[in-house]
Coordinates of N, CA and C in Angstrom, one line a residue:
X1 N 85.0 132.8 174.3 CA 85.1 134.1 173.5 C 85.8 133.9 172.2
X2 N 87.0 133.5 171.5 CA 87.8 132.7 170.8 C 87.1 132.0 169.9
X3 N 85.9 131.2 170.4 CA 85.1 130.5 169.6 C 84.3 131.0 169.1
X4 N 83.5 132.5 168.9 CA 82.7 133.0 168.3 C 83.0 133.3 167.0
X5 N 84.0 134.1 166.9 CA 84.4 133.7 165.1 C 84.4 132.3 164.5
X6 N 84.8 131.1 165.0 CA 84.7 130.1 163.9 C 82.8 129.4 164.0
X7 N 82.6 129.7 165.5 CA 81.5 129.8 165.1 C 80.5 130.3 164.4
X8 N 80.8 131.4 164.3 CA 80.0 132.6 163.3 C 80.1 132.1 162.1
X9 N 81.5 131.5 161.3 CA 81.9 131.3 160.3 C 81.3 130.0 159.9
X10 N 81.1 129.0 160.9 CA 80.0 127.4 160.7 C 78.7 128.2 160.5
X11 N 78.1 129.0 161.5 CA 77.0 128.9 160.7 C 76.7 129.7 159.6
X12 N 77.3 130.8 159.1 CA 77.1 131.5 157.8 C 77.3 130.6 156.6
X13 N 78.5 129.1 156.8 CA 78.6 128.6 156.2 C 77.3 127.6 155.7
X14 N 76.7 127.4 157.1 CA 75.3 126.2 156.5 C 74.4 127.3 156.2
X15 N 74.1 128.5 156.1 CA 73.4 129.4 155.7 C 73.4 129.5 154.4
X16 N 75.0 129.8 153.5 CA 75.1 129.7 152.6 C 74.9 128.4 151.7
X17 N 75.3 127.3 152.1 CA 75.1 126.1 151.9 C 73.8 125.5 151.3
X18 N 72.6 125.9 152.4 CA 71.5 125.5 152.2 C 70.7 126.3 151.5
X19 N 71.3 127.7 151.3 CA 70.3 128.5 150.1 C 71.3 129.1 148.7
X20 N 72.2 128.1 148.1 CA 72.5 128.8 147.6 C 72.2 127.8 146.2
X21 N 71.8 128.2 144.8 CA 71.4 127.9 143.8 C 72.4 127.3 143.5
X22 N 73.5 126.7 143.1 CA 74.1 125.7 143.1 C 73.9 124.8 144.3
X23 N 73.7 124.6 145.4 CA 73.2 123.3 146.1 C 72.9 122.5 145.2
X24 N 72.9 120.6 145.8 CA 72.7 119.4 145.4 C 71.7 119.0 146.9
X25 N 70.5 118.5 146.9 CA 70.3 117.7 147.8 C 71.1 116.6 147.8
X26 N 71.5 116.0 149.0 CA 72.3 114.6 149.2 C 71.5 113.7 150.2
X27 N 72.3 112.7 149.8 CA 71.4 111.5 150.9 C 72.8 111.2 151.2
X28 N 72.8 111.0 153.0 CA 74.4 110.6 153.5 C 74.0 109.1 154.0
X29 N 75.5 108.2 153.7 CA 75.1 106.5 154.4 C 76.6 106.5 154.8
X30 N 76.3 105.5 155.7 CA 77.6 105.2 156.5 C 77.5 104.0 156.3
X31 N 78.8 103.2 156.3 CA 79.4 101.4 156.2 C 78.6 100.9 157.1
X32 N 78.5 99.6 157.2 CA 78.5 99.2 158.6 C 79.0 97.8 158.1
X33 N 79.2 96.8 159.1 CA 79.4 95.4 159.0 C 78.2 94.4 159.3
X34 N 78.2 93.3 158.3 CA 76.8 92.8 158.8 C 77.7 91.3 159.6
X35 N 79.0 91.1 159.3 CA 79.3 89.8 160.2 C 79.5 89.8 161.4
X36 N 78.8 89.3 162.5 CA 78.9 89.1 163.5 C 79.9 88.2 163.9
X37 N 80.3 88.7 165.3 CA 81.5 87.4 166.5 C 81.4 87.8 167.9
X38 N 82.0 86.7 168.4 CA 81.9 87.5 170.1 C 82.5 88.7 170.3
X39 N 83.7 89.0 169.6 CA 84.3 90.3 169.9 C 83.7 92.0 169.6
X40 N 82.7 91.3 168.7 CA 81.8 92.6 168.3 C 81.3 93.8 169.3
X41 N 80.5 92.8 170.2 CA 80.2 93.0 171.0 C 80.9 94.3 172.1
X42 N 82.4 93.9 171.8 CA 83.3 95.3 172.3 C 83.4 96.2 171.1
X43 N 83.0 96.2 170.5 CA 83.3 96.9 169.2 C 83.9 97.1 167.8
X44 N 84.5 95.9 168.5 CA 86.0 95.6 167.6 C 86.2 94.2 166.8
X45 N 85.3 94.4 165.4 CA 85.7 93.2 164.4 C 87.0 92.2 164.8
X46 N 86.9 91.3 164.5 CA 88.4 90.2 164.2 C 87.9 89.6 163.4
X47 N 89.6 89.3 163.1 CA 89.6 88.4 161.1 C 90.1 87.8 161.6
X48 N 90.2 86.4 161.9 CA 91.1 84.9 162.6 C 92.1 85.6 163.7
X49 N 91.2 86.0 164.7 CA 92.1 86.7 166.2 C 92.4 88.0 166.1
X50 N 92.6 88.1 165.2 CA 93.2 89.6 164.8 C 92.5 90.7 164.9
X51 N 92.5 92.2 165.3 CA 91.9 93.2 165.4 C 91.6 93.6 163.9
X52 N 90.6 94.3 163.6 CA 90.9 94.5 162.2 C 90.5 96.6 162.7
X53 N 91.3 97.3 162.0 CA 91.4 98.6 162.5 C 89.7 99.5 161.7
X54 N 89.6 99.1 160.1 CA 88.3 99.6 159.8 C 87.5 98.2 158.9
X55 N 86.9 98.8 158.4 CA 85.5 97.5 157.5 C 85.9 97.6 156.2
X56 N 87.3 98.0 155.9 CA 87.3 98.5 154.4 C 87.7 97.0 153.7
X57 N 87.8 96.3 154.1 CA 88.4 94.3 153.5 C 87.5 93.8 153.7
X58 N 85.8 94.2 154.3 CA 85.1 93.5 154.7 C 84.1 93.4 153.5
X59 N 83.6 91.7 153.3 CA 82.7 92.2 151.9 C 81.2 91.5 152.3
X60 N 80.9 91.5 153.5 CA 79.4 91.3 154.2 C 79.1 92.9 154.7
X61 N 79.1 94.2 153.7 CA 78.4 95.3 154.5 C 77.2 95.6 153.9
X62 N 76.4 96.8 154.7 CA 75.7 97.2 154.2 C 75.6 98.9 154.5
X63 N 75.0 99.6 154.1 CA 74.8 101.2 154.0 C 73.7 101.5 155.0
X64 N 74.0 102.3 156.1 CA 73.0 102.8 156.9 C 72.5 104.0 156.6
X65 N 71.4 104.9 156.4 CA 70.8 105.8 156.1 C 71.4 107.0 157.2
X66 N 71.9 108.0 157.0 CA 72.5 109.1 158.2 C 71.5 109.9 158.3
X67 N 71.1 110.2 157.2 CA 70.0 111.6 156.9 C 70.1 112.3 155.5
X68 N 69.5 113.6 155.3 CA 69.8 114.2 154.2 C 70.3 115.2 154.3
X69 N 71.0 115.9 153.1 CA 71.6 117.4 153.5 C 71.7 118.2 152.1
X70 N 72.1 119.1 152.0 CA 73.0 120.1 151.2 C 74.5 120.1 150.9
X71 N 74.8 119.3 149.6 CA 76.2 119.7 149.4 C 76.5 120.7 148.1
X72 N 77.8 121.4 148.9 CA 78.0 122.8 147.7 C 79.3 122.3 147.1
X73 N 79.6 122.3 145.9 CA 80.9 122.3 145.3 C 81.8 123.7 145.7
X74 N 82.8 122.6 146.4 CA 83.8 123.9 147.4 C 84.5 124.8 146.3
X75 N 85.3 123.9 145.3 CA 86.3 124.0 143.9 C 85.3 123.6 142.9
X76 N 84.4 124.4 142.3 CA 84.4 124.4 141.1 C 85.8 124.5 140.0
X77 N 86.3 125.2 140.3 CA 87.2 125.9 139.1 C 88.8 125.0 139.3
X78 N 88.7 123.9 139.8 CA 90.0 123.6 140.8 C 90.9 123.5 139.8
X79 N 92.2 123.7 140.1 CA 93.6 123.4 138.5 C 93.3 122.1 138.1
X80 N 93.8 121.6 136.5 CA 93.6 120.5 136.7 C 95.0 119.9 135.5
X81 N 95.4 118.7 135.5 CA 96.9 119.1 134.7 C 96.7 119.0 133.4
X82 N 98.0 119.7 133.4 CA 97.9 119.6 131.5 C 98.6 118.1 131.0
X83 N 98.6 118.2 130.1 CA 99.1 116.9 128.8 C 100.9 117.4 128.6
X84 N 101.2 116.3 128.2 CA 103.0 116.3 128.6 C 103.3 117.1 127.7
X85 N 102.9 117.6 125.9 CA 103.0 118.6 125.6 C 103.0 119.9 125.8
X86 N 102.2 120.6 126.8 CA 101.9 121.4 127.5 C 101.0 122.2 126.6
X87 N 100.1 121.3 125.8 CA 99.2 122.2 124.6 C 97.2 122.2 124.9
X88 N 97.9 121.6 126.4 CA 95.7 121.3 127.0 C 95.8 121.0 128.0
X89 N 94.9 121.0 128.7 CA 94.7 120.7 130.0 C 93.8 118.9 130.2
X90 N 94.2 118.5 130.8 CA 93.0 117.1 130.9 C 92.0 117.9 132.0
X91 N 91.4 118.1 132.5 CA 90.3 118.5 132.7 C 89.6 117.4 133.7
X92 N 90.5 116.5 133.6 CA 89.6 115.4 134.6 C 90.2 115.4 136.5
X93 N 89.4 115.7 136.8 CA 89.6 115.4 138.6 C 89.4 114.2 139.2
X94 N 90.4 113.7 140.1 CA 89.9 112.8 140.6 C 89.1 113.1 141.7
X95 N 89.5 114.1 142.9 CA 88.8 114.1 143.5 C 88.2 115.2 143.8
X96 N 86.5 115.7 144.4 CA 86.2 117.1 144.6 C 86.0 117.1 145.6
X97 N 86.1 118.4 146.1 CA 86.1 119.2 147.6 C 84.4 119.8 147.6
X98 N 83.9 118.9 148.4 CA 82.5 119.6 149.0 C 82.1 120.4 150.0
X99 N 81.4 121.3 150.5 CA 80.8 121.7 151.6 C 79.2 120.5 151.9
X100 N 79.5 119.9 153.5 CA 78.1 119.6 153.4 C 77.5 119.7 154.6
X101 N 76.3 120.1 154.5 CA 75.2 120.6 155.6 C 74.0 119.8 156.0
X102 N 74.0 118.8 157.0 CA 72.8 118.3 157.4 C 71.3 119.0 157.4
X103 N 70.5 118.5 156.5 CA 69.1 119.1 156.8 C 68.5 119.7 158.3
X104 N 68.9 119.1 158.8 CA 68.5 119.3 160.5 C 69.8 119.8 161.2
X105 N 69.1 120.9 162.0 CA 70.4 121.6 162.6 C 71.3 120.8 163.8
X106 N 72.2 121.4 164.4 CA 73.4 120.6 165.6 C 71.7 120.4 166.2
X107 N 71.6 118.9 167.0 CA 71.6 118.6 167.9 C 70.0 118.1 167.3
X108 N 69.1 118.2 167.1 CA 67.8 117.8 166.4 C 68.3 116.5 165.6
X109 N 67.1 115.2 165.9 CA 67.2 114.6 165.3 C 67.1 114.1 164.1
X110 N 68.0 113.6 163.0 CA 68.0 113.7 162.0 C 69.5 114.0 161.3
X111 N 70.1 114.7 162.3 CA 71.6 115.9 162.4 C 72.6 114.5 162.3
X112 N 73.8 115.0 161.4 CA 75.0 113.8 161.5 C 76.0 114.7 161.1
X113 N 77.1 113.9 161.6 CA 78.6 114.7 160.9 C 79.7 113.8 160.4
X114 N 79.3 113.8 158.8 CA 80.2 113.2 157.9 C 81.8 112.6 158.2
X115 N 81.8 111.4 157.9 CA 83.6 110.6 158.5 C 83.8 110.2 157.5
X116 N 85.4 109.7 157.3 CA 85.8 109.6 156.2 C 84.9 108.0 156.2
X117 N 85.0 107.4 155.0 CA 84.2 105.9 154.5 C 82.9 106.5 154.1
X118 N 82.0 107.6 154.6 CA 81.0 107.8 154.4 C 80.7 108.0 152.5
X119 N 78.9 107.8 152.5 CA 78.9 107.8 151.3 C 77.8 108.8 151.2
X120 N 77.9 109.7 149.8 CA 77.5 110.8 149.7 C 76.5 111.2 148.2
X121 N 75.3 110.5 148.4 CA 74.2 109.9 147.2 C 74.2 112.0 146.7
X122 N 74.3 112.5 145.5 CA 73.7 114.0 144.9 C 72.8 113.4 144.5
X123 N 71.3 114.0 145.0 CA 70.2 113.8 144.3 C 70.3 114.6 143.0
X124 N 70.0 113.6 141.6 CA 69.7 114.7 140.6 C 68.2 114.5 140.7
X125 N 67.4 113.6 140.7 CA 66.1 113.5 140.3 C 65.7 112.2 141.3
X126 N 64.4 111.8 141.2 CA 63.8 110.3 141.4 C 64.5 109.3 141.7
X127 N 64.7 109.2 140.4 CA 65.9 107.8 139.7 C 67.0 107.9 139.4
X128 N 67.7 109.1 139.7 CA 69.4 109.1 139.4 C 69.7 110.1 140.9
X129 N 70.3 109.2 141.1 CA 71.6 109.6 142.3 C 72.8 109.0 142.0
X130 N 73.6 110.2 141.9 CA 75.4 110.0 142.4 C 76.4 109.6 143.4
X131 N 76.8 108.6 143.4 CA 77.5 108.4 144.5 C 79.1 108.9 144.8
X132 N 79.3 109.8 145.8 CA 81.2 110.2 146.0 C 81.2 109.3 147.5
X133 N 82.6 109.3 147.7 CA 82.7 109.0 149.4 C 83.8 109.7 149.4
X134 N 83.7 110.0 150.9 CA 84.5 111.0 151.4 C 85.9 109.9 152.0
X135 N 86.5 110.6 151.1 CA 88.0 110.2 151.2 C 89.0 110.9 152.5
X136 N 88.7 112.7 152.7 CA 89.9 113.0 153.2 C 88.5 114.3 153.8
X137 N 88.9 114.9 155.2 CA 88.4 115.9 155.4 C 89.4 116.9 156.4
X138 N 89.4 117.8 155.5 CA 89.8 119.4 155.7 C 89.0 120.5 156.2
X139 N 90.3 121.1 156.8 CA 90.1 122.8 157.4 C 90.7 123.7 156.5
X140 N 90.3 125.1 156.4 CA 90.9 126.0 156.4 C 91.1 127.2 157.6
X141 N 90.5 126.6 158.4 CA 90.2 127.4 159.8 C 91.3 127.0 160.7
X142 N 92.0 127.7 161.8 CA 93.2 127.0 162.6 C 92.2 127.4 164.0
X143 N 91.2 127.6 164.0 CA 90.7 127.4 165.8 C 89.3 126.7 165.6
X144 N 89.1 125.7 166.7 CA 87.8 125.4 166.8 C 86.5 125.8 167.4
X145 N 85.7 125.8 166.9 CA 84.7 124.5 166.4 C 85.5 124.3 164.3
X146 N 85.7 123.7 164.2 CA 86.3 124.3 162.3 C 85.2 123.8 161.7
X147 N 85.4 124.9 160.4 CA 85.2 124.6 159.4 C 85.4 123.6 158.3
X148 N 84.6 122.6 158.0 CA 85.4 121.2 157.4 C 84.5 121.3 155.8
X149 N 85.6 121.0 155.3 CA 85.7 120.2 153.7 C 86.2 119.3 153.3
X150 N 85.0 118.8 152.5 CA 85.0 117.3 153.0 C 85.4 117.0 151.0
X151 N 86.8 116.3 151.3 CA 87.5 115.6 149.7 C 86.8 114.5 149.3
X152 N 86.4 114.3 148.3 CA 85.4 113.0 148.0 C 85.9 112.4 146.3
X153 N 85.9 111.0 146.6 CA 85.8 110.5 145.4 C 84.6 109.9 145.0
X154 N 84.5 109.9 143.1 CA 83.7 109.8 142.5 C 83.5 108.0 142.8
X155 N 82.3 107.6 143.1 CA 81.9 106.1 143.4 C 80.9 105.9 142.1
X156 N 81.2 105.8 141.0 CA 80.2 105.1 140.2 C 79.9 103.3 140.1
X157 N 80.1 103.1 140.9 CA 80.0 101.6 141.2 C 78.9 101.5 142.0
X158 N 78.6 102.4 142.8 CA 77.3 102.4 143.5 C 76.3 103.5 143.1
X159 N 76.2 103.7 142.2 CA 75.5 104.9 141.5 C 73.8 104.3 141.5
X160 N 72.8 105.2 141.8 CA 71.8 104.4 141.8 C 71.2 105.3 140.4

């Protein structure tokens, strides 16, 4: 019973998400590792014995396709600081807060749910996509199923 409001509130949210005129189609990828060992096999990389906790030191990866979706810019307008004078603002963000919605609904395949490392292509056209990755993911909701916003930095290093 408790769960119907944040439920109600997830899906009004991909309602709004997926029809609203500021939408970005996105293409979502996830890390993966391409070096193989016997320990793999449990799940769990090693670097000379050692457990290694994520893939982020690893430089044999490659990008797995998740699916596609809709992301909404959560903060357009977000503060941003001013100059030591206090006569402008710099205007530059490092990082933005997105809403994002899988093309395919819970449970159909095609459906994923964004983790941090993930990478997050805005289709502008054809030939240009943007790359963020999701750095940090937030609630504003305190009961579950929540509502997540997902913090992303700009990746122009892999910009296609």
């Amino acid at each position: 019973m408790l769960t119907n409001v944040p439920s109600g509130v997830n899906r009004m949210a991909r309602n709004i998400v997926i029809n609203h005129p500021n939408s970005f189609e996105c293409q979502m990828y996830r890390k993966s590792v391409n070096r193989a060992n016997e320990s793999e096999a449990m799940g769990m990389p090693t670097i000379g014995g050692l457990g290694v906790i994520s893939a982020e030191d690893e430089e044999d990866i490659s990008y797995d396709h998740l699916g596609n979706g809709y992301a909404l810019q959560a903060e357009p307008f977000s503060p941003s600081s001013m100059f030591e004078r206090q006569d402008a603002n710099n205007g530059f963000s490092n990082e933005l807060r997105f809403l994002i919605e899988p093309e395919q609904p819970t449970g159909a395949e095609g459906n994923f749910t964004p983790r941090k490392g993930d990478v997050m292509y805005i289709v502008i056209s054809d030939d240009v996509r943007l790359a963020y990755e999701v750095v940090d993911i937030e609630t504003v909701m305190n009961i579950a199923p929540f509502a997540m916003r997902y913090v992303t930095n700009r990746r122009g290093d892999l910009d296609i």
